[in-house]
Short mmCIF file of C-alpha atoms in Angstrom, two decimals:
data_model
loop_
_atom_site.label_atom_id
_atom_site.label_comp_id
_atom_site.label_asym_id
_atom_site.label_seq_id
_atom_site.Cartn_x
_atom_site.Cartn_y
_atom_site.Cartn_z
CA MET A 1 121.11 85.29 59.34
CA THR A 2 123.28 87.63 61.55
CA LYS A 3 124.53 86.34 64.86
CA HIS A 4 123.68 88.45 67.99
CA PRO A 5 127.34 88.85 69.52
CA THR A 6 125.89 91.09 72.33
CA ALA A 7 123.68 88.68 73.68
CA ARG A 8 125.90 85.64 73.40
CA SER A 9 128.98 87.48 74.89
CA ALA A 10 126.78 88.86 77.69
CA TRP A 11 125.78 85.35 78.16
CA LEU A 12 129.48 84.07 78.07
CA ALA A 13 130.71 86.95 80.15
CA ARG A 14 128.67 85.16 83.18
CA PRO A 15 130.73 82.53 85.28
CA ALA A 16 130.32 79.17 84.15
CA ALA A 17 129.12 78.08 87.52
CA ASP A 18 126.18 80.56 87.18
CA ARG A 19 125.35 79.33 83.36
CA GLU A 20 125.54 75.85 85.12
CA ALA A 21 123.13 76.59 87.49
CA TRP A 22 120.72 78.55 85.57
CA ASN A 23 120.46 75.37 82.96
CA ASN A 24 120.59 72.71 85.79
CA PHE A 25 117.78 74.66 87.31
CA ARG A 26 115.57 75.32 84.15
CA LYS A 27 116.23 71.70 83.18
CA ALA A 28 115.45 69.85 86.54
CA ALA A 29 111.92 71.83 86.97
CA GLY A 30 111.26 71.06 83.09
CA ALA A 31 111.98 67.64 83.03
CA LEU A 32 109.85 67.19 86.55
CA ILE A 33 106.81 69.13 85.02
CA SER A 34 107.07 67.74 81.80
CA HIS A 35 107.03 64.01 83.19
CA VAL A 36 103.92 65.16 85.55
CA ASP A 37 102.35 66.80 82.51
CA ALA A 38 102.79 63.88 80.36
CA ASP A 39 101.32 61.41 83.33
CA LEU A 40 98.08 63.73 83.64
CA GLN A 41 97.63 63.83 80.14
CA GLN A 42 97.79 60.22 79.49
CA HIS A 43 95.76 59.18 82.47
CA LEU A 44 92.91 62.23 82.82
CA LYS A 45 93.44 64.24 79.70
CA LEU A 46 94.31 67.39 81.48
CA GLY A 47 97.41 69.10 81.88
CA TYR A 48 99.46 70.07 84.84
CA THR A 49 98.55 73.71 84.74
CA ASP A 50 95.00 72.74 84.54
CA VAL A 51 95.15 70.49 87.67
CA ASP A 52 97.38 73.30 89.36
CA ALA A 53 94.26 75.52 88.50
CA LEU A 54 91.97 72.98 90.19
CA LEU A 55 94.32 73.07 93.33
CA HIS A 56 94.27 76.18 93.65
CA LEU A 57 90.66 76.62 93.76
CA SER A 58 90.16 73.82 96.23
CA LEU A 59 92.66 75.33 98.68
CA ALA A 60 90.57 78.72 98.61
CA SER A 61 87.60 79.43 100.82
CA ASP A 62 84.50 78.18 99.22
CA ASP A 63 86.41 76.51 96.42
CA CYS A 64 86.33 79.85 94.53
CA LEU A 65 88.88 82.66 93.50
CA ARG A 66 88.31 85.75 91.35
CA MET A 67 90.15 85.10 88.03
CA ALA A 68 92.89 87.59 88.62
CA THR A 69 93.77 85.94 91.81
CA LEU A 70 93.97 82.42 90.06
CA ALA A 71 95.97 83.97 87.37
CA ARG A 72 98.85 84.97 90.06
CA GLY A 73 98.52 81.93 91.75
CA VAL A 74 99.04 79.41 88.72
CA SER A 75 101.56 82.11 87.33
CA ARG A 76 99.45 82.87 84.05
CA SER A 77 98.48 85.97 82.06
CA PRO A 78 94.92 86.84 82.17
CA SER A 79 94.46 85.63 78.50
CA ALA A 80 96.12 82.53 79.16
CA LEU A 81 94.05 81.76 82.11
CA THR A 82 91.04 82.75 80.40
CA ARG A 83 91.74 80.06 77.71
CA LEU A 84 92.46 77.31 80.39
CA VAL A 85 89.28 78.08 82.65
CA ASP A 86 87.38 77.95 78.92
CA ARG A 87 88.89 74.01 79.11
CA LEU A 88 87.91 73.14 82.59
CA GLU A 89 84.42 74.82 81.94
CA GLU A 90 83.82 72.76 78.88
CA ARG A 91 84.55 69.62 80.97
CA SER A 92 82.51 70.70 83.88
CA LEU A 93 85.10 71.03 86.00
CA VAL A 94 84.63 74.55 87.22
CA THR A 95 82.23 77.22 86.69
CA ARG A 96 82.47 80.98 86.31
CA THR A 97 80.44 83.77 87.61
CA ARG A 98 80.25 87.28 86.18
CA HIS A 99 80.05 89.84 88.71
CA SER A 100 80.78 92.78 86.21
CA SER A 101 82.63 93.22 83.13
CA THR A 102 86.00 92.92 84.56
CA ASP A 103 85.32 91.05 87.73
CA VAL A 104 84.94 87.22 87.30
CA SER A 105 84.89 84.29 89.77
CA VAL A 106 85.67 80.68 89.04
CA GLU A 107 84.63 78.25 91.10
CA VAL A 108 85.67 74.11 91.23
CA THR A 109 82.52 71.89 90.80
CA PRO A 110 82.47 68.56 92.58
CA ALA A 111 83.68 66.88 88.95
CA GLY A 112 86.65 69.19 89.49
CA LEU A 113 87.23 67.90 92.90
CA ASP A 114 86.82 64.17 91.70
CA VAL A 115 89.69 64.89 89.22
CA LEU A 116 91.75 66.28 91.60
CA ASP A 117 91.28 63.33 94.01
CA GLN A 118 92.59 61.41 90.89
CA ALA A 119 95.32 63.54 90.13
CA ALA A 120 96.67 64.02 93.77
CA PRO A 121 98.22 60.32 93.86
CA ARG A 122 99.60 60.34 90.19
CA ILE A 123 101.12 63.91 90.89
CA LEU A 124 102.75 62.52 94.29
CA GLU A 125 103.82 59.47 92.62
CA GLN A 126 106.06 61.50 90.06
CA VAL A 127 107.36 63.97 92.83
CA GLU A 128 108.36 61.24 94.82
CA GLN A 129 110.25 58.83 92.25
CA ARG A 130 111.89 62.41 90.45
CA PHE A 131 112.39 64.33 93.17
CA TRP A 132 111.99 63.99 96.78
CA SER A 133 113.53 60.57 96.69
CA ARG A 134 116.86 61.72 94.85
CA LEU A 135 117.06 64.51 97.38
CA THR A 136 118.23 64.36 101.16
CA ALA A 137 116.23 66.46 103.82
CA ASP A 138 118.96 68.75 103.95
CA GLU A 139 119.25 69.22 100.30
CA ARG A 140 115.50 69.91 100.17
CA ASP A 141 115.64 72.19 102.93
CA ALA A 142 118.46 74.28 101.15
CA LEU A 143 116.81 74.17 97.72
CA SER A 144 113.23 75.53 99.62
CA ALA A 145 115.27 78.28 101.25
CA ILE A 146 116.80 78.88 97.80
CA CYS A 147 113.34 78.96 96.20
CA ARG A 148 111.51 81.02 98.87
CA LYS A 149 114.66 83.51 98.75
CA LEU A 150 114.19 83.97 94.76
CA MET A 151 110.06 84.46 95.20
CA ASP A 152 110.51 86.55 97.99
CA SER A 153 112.92 88.99 96.44
CA GLU A 154 110.40 90.09 93.77
CA PRO A 155 107.12 88.73 92.44
CA MET A 156 107.64 86.17 89.47
CA ASN A 157 104.33 86.92 87.92
CA CYS A 158 104.60 88.56 84.73
#
């Protein structure tokens, strides 16, 4: 197997502090999402992204969004969102309305809102235990400002 010295050397050319910052951010965010996801899977048989989609829908006017808008909101490709909505629709948590061949909206159902009501305290408990309680108010403010800066500088969607 051939090594890729260019990719490796480009990574190692970055200052160690940069590499550490990226790795720590990636691992911390991934670990928190993994814990939340595992808890939701165990208790509700839904993943974090499923619940995130229900949340986005519940916050929209009329509990309804166009598929393209929802895809941007949950940072999913159109095809990944279609699979996610398929799963939610199978469980009667959302309904889909086709307006044209390319224009589809999704609405959260009362059952979806009930699931969201069950998920919210579980998510809040995990976030409190693994995020908020470990940071001071100043650290949370600084992290929020950093994330806002990253998101404002360039759209994070693919």
